Amino acid sequence: MTSIVVTGGTGTLGRPVVGWLRTAGHEVRVLSRSTPPYAVDLREGGIALDRALEGASTVVHCATSARGGDEQAARSLITAARRAGVEHLVYMSIVGVDRVPYPYYRTKLAVERQIEDSGIGWTVLRATQFHDLLYRLFQGMSASPVMPLPARVKDQPVEVTEVAARLAELAQGAPAGRADDMGGPEVRTFESLARAYLAAAGRRRAVVKIPLRGAAYEAFRAGGHLAPDHAVGTGTFEDYLTKRLAVTGARR
């Protein structure tokens, strides 16, 4: 049995990663900012982080925040991992971080480079956007009678539990460097995904496609965030919607 640390282990991705690893028989320590016994703010590090990593052979780094702080958190984690003698650092990244000049993507790429230069054996998995992200995005966009969408943009959403299974598999193996990208089963227009959401949620909205400007939008429009050659996921957005709305019901 191996001791594996999962940062962000209570999040959308981290929770199923923890589940897969425990099912495989590993002792898993779940790090988050507020969940004992390993309540740790990675940006601060310190004794709590050292204790969490003590004796662990592998760290799966799922913790992230679009509000910033990821690079600082990675520096703290890498420093503590070196002290603890961690042998394998696994990082969850995003397809297109090296092609799309979007601020959050730039941060993810910077963290990738920190991990590659850490001196610790490493594995990086890039995946396309999770279904949950699109769901929350469309939920917000459909709050008004008119639903605005970026024009001429496609997406390739993937089921988070499938990504979690792959990440857990990589964590149990030897450091692999850049693993093959993982994309959802379908590359689809943003409009078709939005209409699938509206139909499943029972909402009637006028959909308006709006052309945007900027380098990031142009890169998204060019498909820099897609992985059509790695469409290995099986769960579709409609599959996700069926399961999600069966659980949330009126809270959709």
PDB file of C-alpha atoms in Angstrom:
ATOM      1  CA  MET A   1       0.000   0.000   0.000  1.00  0.00           C
ATOM      2  CA  THR A   2       1.378   3.397  -1.027  1.00  0.00           C
ATOM      3  CA  SER A   3       0.761   6.718   0.713  1.00  0.00           C
ATOM      4  CA  ILE A   4      -0.494   9.222  -1.839  1.00  0.00           C
ATOM      5  CA  VAL A   5      -1.323  12.870  -1.181  1.00  0.00           C
ATOM      6  CA  VAL A   6      -4.056  14.545  -3.238  1.00  0.00           C
ATOM      7  CA  THR A   7      -4.168  18.337  -3.119  1.00  0.00           C
ATOM      8  CA  GLY A   8      -7.602  19.818  -3.704  1.00  0.00           C
ATOM      9  CA  GLY A   9      -8.941  16.408  -2.717  1.00  0.00           C
ATOM     10  CA  THR A  10     -12.421  17.701  -1.898  1.00  0.00           C
ATOM     11  CA  GLY A  11     -12.908  19.435  -5.269  1.00  0.00           C
ATOM     12  CA  THR A  12     -14.673  18.489  -8.486  1.00  0.00           C
ATOM     13  CA  LEU A  13     -11.679  16.502  -9.753  1.00  0.00           C
ATOM     14  CA  GLY A  14      -9.914  15.669  -6.514  1.00  0.00           C
ATOM     15  CA  ARG A  15     -12.853  13.860  -4.938  1.00  0.00           C
ATOM     16  CA  PRO A  16     -13.139  11.145  -7.622  1.00  0.00           C
ATOM     17  CA  VAL A  17      -9.333  10.856  -7.794  1.00  0.00           C
ATOM     18  CA  VAL A  18      -9.321  10.083  -4.076  1.00  0.00           C
ATOM     19  CA  GLY A  19     -12.083   7.541  -4.597  1.00  0.00           C
ATOM     20  CA  TRP A  20     -10.225   5.717  -7.386  1.00  0.00           C
ATOM     21  CA  LEU A  21      -6.995   5.576  -5.381  1.00  0.00           C
ATOM     22  CA  ARG A  22      -8.676   4.306  -2.230  1.00  0.00           C
ATOM     23  CA  THR A  23     -10.513   1.661  -4.224  1.00  0.00           C
ATOM     24  CA  ALA A  24      -7.109   0.538  -5.501  1.00  0.00           C
ATOM     25  CA  GLY A  25      -5.990   0.055  -1.901  1.00  0.00           C
ATOM     26  CA  HIS A  26      -3.807   3.103  -1.302  1.00  0.00           C
ATOM     27  CA  GLU A  27      -3.661   5.220   1.820  1.00  0.00           C
ATOM     28  CA  VAL A  28      -4.755   8.655   0.587  1.00  0.00           C
ATOM     29  CA  ARG A  29      -4.263  11.941   2.416  1.00  0.00           C
ATOM     30  CA  VAL A  30      -6.678  14.642   1.311  1.00  0.00           C
ATOM     31  CA  LEU A  31      -5.324  18.171   1.381  1.00  0.00           C
ATOM     32  CA  SER A  32      -7.638  21.152   1.278  1.00  0.00           C
ATOM     33  CA  ARG A  33      -7.696  24.528   2.951  1.00  0.00           C
ATOM     34  CA  SER A  34     -10.422  23.642   5.434  1.00  0.00           C
ATOM     35  CA  THR A  35     -10.734  19.862   5.792  1.00  0.00           C
ATOM     36  CA  PRO A  36      -8.978  18.184   8.747  1.00  0.00           C
ATOM     37  CA  PRO A  37      -6.726  16.399   9.464  1.00  0.00           C
ATOM     38  CA  TYR A  38      -4.733  17.900   6.565  1.00  0.00           C
ATOM     39  CA  ALA A  39      -6.116  21.428   6.376  1.00  0.00           C
ATOM     40  CA  VAL A  40      -3.349  23.265   4.524  1.00  0.00           C
ATOM     41  CA  ASP A  41      -3.130  26.500   2.567  1.00  0.00           C
ATOM     42  CA  LEU A  42      -0.577  25.558  -0.072  1.00  0.00           C
ATOM     43  CA  ARG A  43       0.367  29.165  -0.646  1.00  0.00           C
ATOM     44  CA  GLU A  44       1.639  29.362   2.941  1.00  0.00           C
ATOM     45  CA  GLY A  45       3.064  25.859   3.343  1.00  0.00           C
ATOM     46  CA  GLY A  46       4.799  25.401   6.685  1.00  0.00           C
ATOM     47  CA  ILE A  47       4.691  22.642   9.255  1.00  0.00           C
ATOM     48  CA  ALA A  48       1.156  21.503   8.350  1.00  0.00           C
ATOM     49  CA  LEU A  49       2.235  20.809   4.788  1.00  0.00           C
ATOM     50  CA  ASP A  50       5.406  19.033   5.896  1.00  0.00           C
ATOM     51  CA  ARG A  51       3.349  16.750   8.129  1.00  0.00           C
ATOM     52  CA  ALA A  52       0.911  15.984   5.338  1.00  0.00           C
ATOM     53  CA  LEU A  53       3.716  14.941   2.975  1.00  0.00           C
ATOM     54  CA  GLU A  54       5.764  12.968   5.498  1.00  0.00           C
ATOM     55  CA  GLY A  55       6.343   9.441   4.183  1.00  0.00           C
ATOM     56  CA  ALA A  56       4.318   9.981   1.002  1.00  0.00           C
ATOM     57  CA  SER A  57       5.763   8.641  -2.236  1.00  0.00           C
ATOM     58  CA  THR A  58       3.403  10.431  -4.651  1.00  0.00           C
ATOM     59  CA  VAL A  59       1.562  13.749  -4.755  1.00  0.00           C
ATOM     60  CA  VAL A  60      -1.359  14.336  -7.121  1.00  0.00           C
ATOM     61  CA  HIS A  61      -1.730  18.091  -7.480  1.00  0.00           C
ATOM     62  CA  CYS A  62      -5.359  18.916  -8.323  1.00  0.00           C
ATOM     63  CA  ALA A  63      -5.704  22.123  -6.298  1.00  0.00           C
ATOM     64  CA  THR A  64      -6.166  25.233  -8.421  1.00  0.00           C
ATOM     65  CA  SER A  65      -7.835  28.612  -8.305  1.00  0.00           C
ATOM     66  CA  ALA A  66      -8.863  30.920 -11.131  1.00  0.00           C
ATOM     67  CA  ARG A  67      -8.510  33.755  -8.610  1.00  0.00           C
ATOM     68  CA  GLY A  68      -4.724  33.378  -8.551  1.00  0.00           C
ATOM     69  CA  GLY A  69      -2.049  31.964  -6.289  1.00  0.00           C
ATOM     70  CA  ASP A  70      -1.339  28.751  -8.207  1.00  0.00           C
ATOM     71  CA  GLU A  71       2.317  29.539  -8.900  1.00  0.00           C
ATOM     72  CA  GLN A  72       2.975  30.397  -5.266  1.00  0.00           C
ATOM     73  CA  ALA A  73       1.184  27.241  -4.152  1.00  0.00           C
ATOM     74  CA  ALA A  74       3.251  25.121  -6.554  1.00  0.00           C
ATOM     75  CA  ARG A  75       6.519  26.581  -5.278  1.00  0.00           C
ATOM     76  CA  SER A  76       5.515  25.811  -1.711  1.00  0.00           C
ATOM     77  CA  LEU A  77       4.388  22.287  -2.584  1.00  0.00           C
ATOM     78  CA  ILE A  78       7.524  21.470  -4.574  1.00  0.00           C
ATOM     79  CA  THR A  79       9.800  22.735  -1.808  1.00  0.00           C
ATOM     80  CA  ALA A  80       7.983  20.648   0.793  1.00  0.00           C
ATOM     81  CA  ALA A  81       7.896  17.611  -1.522  1.00  0.00           C
ATOM     82  CA  ARG A  82      11.677  17.762  -1.927  1.00  0.00           C
ATOM     83  CA  ARG A  83      12.124  17.868   1.852  1.00  0.00           C
ATOM     84  CA  ALA A  84       9.798  14.898   2.275  1.00  0.00           C
ATOM     85  CA  GLY A  85      11.519  12.788  -0.378  1.00  0.00           C
ATOM     86  CA  VAL A  86       8.451  12.538  -2.623  1.00  0.00           C
ATOM     87  CA  GLU A  87       9.310  10.496  -5.717  1.00  0.00           C
ATOM     88  CA  HIS A  88       6.449  11.330  -8.086  1.00  0.00           C
ATOM     89  CA  LEU A  89       4.564  14.575  -8.627  1.00  0.00           C
ATOM     90  CA  VAL A  90       1.437  14.323 -10.816  1.00  0.00           C
ATOM     91  CA  TYR A  91      -0.166  17.519 -12.108  1.00  0.00           C
ATOM     92  CA  MET A  92      -3.539  18.150 -13.714  1.00  0.00           C
ATOM     93  CA  SER A  93      -3.359  20.744 -16.478  1.00  0.00           C
ATOM     94  CA  ILE A  94      -5.460  21.901 -19.439  1.00  0.00           C
ATOM     95  CA  VAL A  95      -5.222  21.263 -23.164  1.00  0.00           C
ATOM     96  CA  GLY A  96      -4.034  24.425 -24.889  1.00  0.00           C
ATOM     97  CA  VAL A  97      -2.151  26.117 -22.059  1.00  0.00           C
ATOM     98  CA  ASP A  98       0.764  26.574 -24.459  1.00  0.00           C
ATOM     99  CA  ARG A  99      -1.418  27.815 -27.323  1.00  0.00           C
ATOM    100  CA  VAL A 100      -4.081  30.044 -25.781  1.00  0.00           C
ATOM    101  CA  PRO A 101      -2.860  33.328 -24.206  1.00  0.00           C
ATOM    102  CA  TYR A 102      -5.557  33.345 -21.546  1.00  0.00           C
ATOM    103  CA  PRO A 103      -4.312  34.457 -18.089  1.00  0.00           C
ATOM    104  CA  TYR A 104      -5.430  31.312 -16.228  1.00  0.00           C
ATOM    105  CA  TYR A 105      -3.891  29.127 -18.946  1.00  0.00           C
ATOM    106  CA  ARG A 106      -0.606  31.013 -18.685  1.00  0.00           C
ATOM    107  CA  THR A 107      -0.573  30.287 -14.974  1.00  0.00           C
ATOM    108  CA  LYS A 108      -1.192  26.577 -15.551  1.00  0.00           C
ATOM    109  CA  LEU A 109       1.683  26.511 -18.048  1.00  0.00           C
ATOM    110  CA  ALA A 110       3.964  28.262 -15.562  1.00  0.00           C
ATOM    111  CA  VAL A 111       3.127  25.618 -12.947  1.00  0.00           C
ATOM    112  CA  GLU A 112       3.860  22.870 -15.474  1.00  0.00           C
ATOM    113  CA  ARG A 113       7.316  24.344 -15.957  1.00  0.00           C
ATOM    114  CA  GLN A 114       7.913  24.555 -12.221  1.00  0.00           C
ATOM    115  CA  ILE A 115       7.081  20.877 -11.901  1.00  0.00           C
ATOM    116  CA  GLU A 116       9.281  19.904 -14.846  1.00  0.00           C
ATOM    117  CA  ASP A 117      12.195  21.790 -13.252  1.00  0.00           C
ATOM    118  CA  SER A 118      11.530  20.496  -9.726  1.00  0.00           C
ATOM    119  CA  GLY A 119      14.043  17.658  -9.746  1.00  0.00           C
ATOM    120  CA  ILE A 120      11.226  15.288  -8.754  1.00  0.00           C
ATOM    121  CA  GLY A 121       9.886  12.607 -11.088  1.00  0.00           C
ATOM    122  CA  TRP A 122       6.824  14.106 -12.732  1.00  0.00           C
ATOM    123  CA  THR A 123       3.756  13.433 -14.828  1.00  0.00           C
ATOM    124  CA  VAL A 124       1.507  16.085 -16.406  1.00  0.00           C
ATOM    125  CA  LEU A 125      -1.919  15.271 -17.808  1.00  0.00           C
ATOM    126  CA  ARG A 126      -3.748  17.872 -19.875  1.00  0.00           C
ATOM    127  CA  ALA A 127      -7.492  17.496 -20.407  1.00  0.00           C
ATOM    128  CA  THR A 128     -10.164  19.511 -22.157  1.00  0.00           C
ATOM    129  CA  GLN A 129     -12.865  21.332 -20.167  1.00  0.00           C
ATOM    130  CA  PHE A 130     -15.028  19.366 -17.740  1.00  0.00           C
ATOM    131  CA  HIS A 131     -18.765  19.137 -18.364  1.00  0.00           C
ATOM    132  CA  ASP A 132     -19.347  20.847 -15.023  1.00  0.00           C
ATOM    133  CA  LEU A 133     -17.582  24.005 -16.198  1.00  0.00           C
ATOM    134  CA  LEU A 134     -19.873  24.354 -19.213  1.00  0.00           C
ATOM    135  CA  TYR A 135     -22.933  23.609 -17.094  1.00  0.00           C
ATOM    136  CA  ARG A 136     -22.118  26.406 -14.660  1.00  0.00           C
ATOM    137  CA  LEU A 137     -21.228  28.751 -17.513  1.00  0.00           C
ATOM    138  CA  PHE A 138     -24.505  28.139 -19.350  1.00  0.00           C
ATOM    139  CA  GLN A 139     -26.451  28.369 -16.111  1.00  0.00           C
ATOM    140  CA  GLY A 140     -25.094  31.871 -15.581  1.00  0.00           C
ATOM    141  CA  MET A 141     -25.500  32.931 -19.206  1.00  0.00           C
ATOM    142  CA  SER A 142     -29.141  31.841 -19.252  1.00  0.00           C
ATOM    143  CA  ALA A 143     -30.123  33.935 -16.238  1.00  0.00           C
ATOM    144  CA  SER A 144     -31.501  36.609 -18.577  1.00  0.00           C
ATOM    145  CA  PRO A 145     -33.966  36.166 -21.479  1.00  0.00           C
ATOM    146  CA  VAL A 146     -31.127  36.513 -24.000  1.00  0.00           C
ATOM    147  CA  MET A 147     -28.244  34.051 -23.802  1.00  0.00           C
ATOM    148  CA  PRO A 148     -25.010  35.535 -25.234  1.00  0.00           C
ATOM    149  CA  LEU A 149     -22.401  33.149 -26.647  1.00  0.00           C
ATOM    150  CA  PRO A 150     -18.960  33.774 -28.154  1.00  0.00           C
ATOM    151  CA  ALA A 151     -19.261  33.373 -31.907  1.00  0.00           C
ATOM    152  CA  ARG A 152     -17.460  30.633 -33.842  1.00  0.00           C
ATOM    153  CA  VAL A 153     -16.057  28.832 -30.801  1.00  0.00           C
ATOM    154  CA  LYS A 154     -16.102  25.066 -30.339  1.00  0.00           C
ATOM    155  CA  ASP A 155     -15.521  22.939 -27.275  1.00  0.00           C
ATOM    156  CA  GLN A 156     -14.756  19.318 -26.406  1.00  0.00           C
ATOM    157  CA  PRO A 157     -16.047  18.698 -22.874  1.00  0.00           C
ATOM    158  CA  VAL A 158     -14.952  15.594 -21.007  1.00  0.00           C
ATOM    159  CA  GLU A 159     -16.412  13.641 -18.084  1.00  0.00           C
ATOM    160  CA  VAL A 160     -14.492  14.478 -14.901  1.00  0.00           C
ATOM    161  CA  THR A 161     -14.724  10.959 -13.474  1.00  0.00           C
ATOM    162  CA  GLU A 162     -13.004   9.617 -16.587  1.00  0.00           C
ATOM    163  CA  VAL A 163     -10.200  12.134 -16.193  1.00  0.00           C
ATOM    164  CA  ALA A 164      -9.958  11.235 -12.505  1.00  0.00           C
ATOM    165  CA  ALA A 165      -9.593   7.553 -13.380  1.00  0.00           C
ATOM    166  CA  ARG A 166      -6.775   8.332 -15.800  1.00  0.00           C
ATOM    167  CA  LEU A 167      -5.045  10.614 -13.288  1.00  0.00           C
ATOM    168  CA  ALA A 168      -5.248   7.914 -10.619  1.00  0.00           C
ATOM    169  CA  GLU A 169      -3.829   5.394 -13.071  1.00  0.00           C
ATOM    170  CA  LEU A 170      -0.886   7.678 -13.820  1.00  0.00           C
ATOM    171  CA  ALA A 171      -0.308   8.297 -10.113  1.00  0.00           C
ATOM    172  CA  GLN A 172       0.104   4.565  -9.536  1.00  0.00           C
ATOM    173  CA  GLY A 173       2.732   4.231 -12.259  1.00  0.00           C
ATOM    174  CA  ALA A 174       6.234   5.555 -12.775  1.00  0.00           C
ATOM    175  CA  PRO A 175       6.774   9.211 -13.716  1.00  0.00           C
ATOM    176  CA  ALA A 176       5.735   9.548 -17.362  1.00  0.00           C
ATOM    177  CA  GLY A 177       6.491  13.191 -18.223  1.00  0.00           C
ATOM    178  CA  ARG A 178       3.841  14.634 -20.543  1.00  0.00           C
ATOM    179  CA  ALA A 179       1.099  12.041 -20.786  1.00  0.00           C
ATOM    180  CA  ASP A 180      -1.130  11.963 -23.850  1.00  0.00           C
ATOM    181  CA  ASP A 181      -3.805  14.657 -23.793  1.00  0.00           C
ATOM    182  CA  MET A 182      -7.313  13.604 -22.834  1.00  0.00           C
ATOM    183  CA  GLY A 183     -10.285  15.043 -24.685  1.00  0.00           C
ATOM    184  CA  GLY A 184     -14.010  14.482 -24.609  1.00  0.00           C
ATOM    185  CA  PRO A 185     -15.726  12.327 -27.239  1.00  0.00           C
ATOM    186  CA  GLU A 186     -17.094  15.188 -29.365  1.00  0.00           C
ATOM    187  CA  VAL A 187     -15.862  18.513 -30.720  1.00  0.00           C
ATOM    188  CA  ARG A 188     -18.998  20.643 -30.886  1.00  0.00           C
ATOM    189  CA  THR A 189     -20.005  24.234 -31.410  1.00  0.00           C
ATOM    190  CA  PHE A 190     -20.620  26.270 -28.313  1.00  0.00           C
ATOM    191  CA  GLU A 191     -24.120  26.919 -29.622  1.00  0.00           C
ATOM    192  CA  SER A 192     -25.004  23.217 -29.855  1.00  0.00           C
ATOM    193  CA  LEU A 193     -23.779  22.632 -26.304  1.00  0.00           C
ATOM    194  CA  ALA A 194     -25.735  25.640 -25.030  1.00  0.00           C
ATOM    195  CA  ARG A 195     -28.915  24.459 -26.746  1.00  0.00           C
ATOM    196  CA  ALA A 196     -28.433  20.998 -25.245  1.00  0.00           C
ATOM    197  CA  TYR A 197     -28.282  22.636 -21.819  1.00  0.00           C
ATOM    198  CA  LEU A 198     -31.382  24.757 -22.454  1.00  0.00           C
ATOM    199  CA  ALA A 199     -33.365  21.735 -23.658  1.00  0.00           C
ATOM    200  CA  ALA A 200     -32.361  19.601 -20.680  1.00  0.00           C
ATOM    201  CA  ALA A 201     -33.030  22.398 -18.195  1.00  0.00           C
ATOM    202  CA  GLY A 202     -36.383  23.281 -19.759  1.00  0.00           C
ATOM    203  CA  ARG A 203     -35.390  26.876 -20.400  1.00  0.00           C
ATOM    204  CA  ARG A 204     -36.453  28.937 -23.419  1.00  0.00           C
ATOM    205  CA  ARG A 205     -33.875  31.599 -24.269  1.00  0.00           C
ATOM    206  CA  ALA A 206     -32.906  33.562 -27.338  1.00  0.00           C
ATOM    207  CA  VAL A 207     -29.336  32.578 -28.221  1.00  0.00           C
ATOM    208  CA  VAL A 208     -27.172  35.393 -29.595  1.00  0.00           C
ATOM    209  CA  LYS A 209     -23.668  34.736 -30.923  1.00  0.00           C
ATOM    210  CA  ILE A 210     -21.321  37.639 -30.260  1.00  0.00           C
ATOM    211  CA  PRO A 211     -17.937  38.051 -32.013  1.00  0.00           C
ATOM    212  CA  LEU A 212     -15.244  39.036 -29.532  1.00  0.00           C
ATOM    213  CA  ARG A 213     -11.755  40.440 -29.883  1.00  0.00           C
ATOM    214  CA  GLY A 214      -8.342  39.699 -28.501  1.00  0.00           C
ATOM    215  CA  ALA A 215      -5.596  37.115 -28.836  1.00  0.00           C
ATOM    216  CA  ALA A 216      -7.181  34.678 -26.394  1.00  0.00           C
ATOM    217  CA  TYR A 217     -10.506  34.684 -28.243  1.00  0.00           C
ATOM    218  CA  GLU A 218      -8.741  34.170 -31.566  1.00  0.00           C
ATOM    219  CA  ALA A 219      -6.858  31.199 -30.108  1.00  0.00           C
ATOM    220  CA  PHE A 220     -10.063  29.674 -28.740  1.00  0.00           C
ATOM    221  CA  ARG A 221     -11.761  30.248 -32.097  1.00  0.00           C
ATOM    222  CA  ALA A 222      -8.841  28.499 -33.820  1.00  0.00           C
ATOM    223  CA  GLY A 223      -9.320  25.483 -31.550  1.00  0.00           C
ATOM    224  CA  GLY A 224      -6.156  25.831 -29.507  1.00  0.00           C
ATOM    225  CA  HIS A 225      -7.956  24.316 -26.517  1.00  0.00           C
ATOM    226  CA  LEU A 226      -9.165  21.220 -28.379  1.00  0.00           C
ATOM    227  CA  ALA A 227      -7.673  17.729 -28.714  1.00  0.00           C
ATOM    228  CA  PRO A 228      -9.531  16.090 -31.615  1.00  0.00           C
ATOM    229  CA  ASP A 229      -6.773  13.499 -32.036  1.00  0.00           C
ATOM    230  CA  HIS A 230      -7.214  12.450 -28.393  1.00  0.00           C
ATOM    231  CA  ALA A 231     -10.993  12.143 -28.163  1.00  0.00           C
ATOM    232  CA  VAL A 232     -10.728   9.260 -25.697  1.00  0.00           C
ATOM    233  CA  GLY A 233     -13.567  10.222 -23.354  1.00  0.00           C
ATOM    234  CA  THR A 234     -16.871   8.389 -23.700  1.00  0.00           C
ATOM    235  CA  GLY A 235     -19.375  10.420 -21.670  1.00  0.00           C
ATOM    236  CA  THR A 236     -21.179  13.075 -23.724  1.00  0.00           C
ATOM    237  CA  PHE A 237     -22.514  16.401 -22.509  1.00  0.00           C
ATOM    238  CA  GLU A 238     -26.054  15.020 -22.817  1.00  0.00           C
ATOM    239  CA  ASP A 239     -25.075  12.069 -20.610  1.00  0.00           C
ATOM    240  CA  TYR A 240     -23.798  14.515 -18.013  1.00  0.00           C
ATOM    241  CA  LEU A 241     -26.924  16.677 -18.207  1.00  0.00           C
ATOM    242  CA  THR A 242     -29.185  13.670 -17.708  1.00  0.00           C
ATOM    243  CA  LYS A 243     -27.340  12.661 -14.543  1.00  0.00           C
ATOM    244  CA  ARG A 244     -26.891  16.198 -13.233  1.00  0.00           C
ATOM    245  CA  LEU A 245     -30.483  17.299 -13.643  1.00  0.00           C
ATOM    246  CA  ALA A 246     -31.802  14.029 -12.234  1.00  0.00           C
ATOM    247  CA  VAL A 247     -29.974  14.933  -9.015  1.00  0.00           C
ATOM    248  CA  THR A 248     -30.490  18.698  -8.875  1.00  0.00           C
ATOM    249  CA  GLY A 249     -34.078  18.758 -10.165  1.00  0.00           C
ATOM    250  CA  ALA A 250     -35.611  22.153  -9.553  1.00  0.00           C
ATOM    251  CA  ARG A 251     -32.229  23.647  -8.617  1.00  0.00           C
ATOM    252  CA  ARG A 252     -31.066  23.537 -12.215  1.00  0.00           C
TER     253      ARG A 252
END
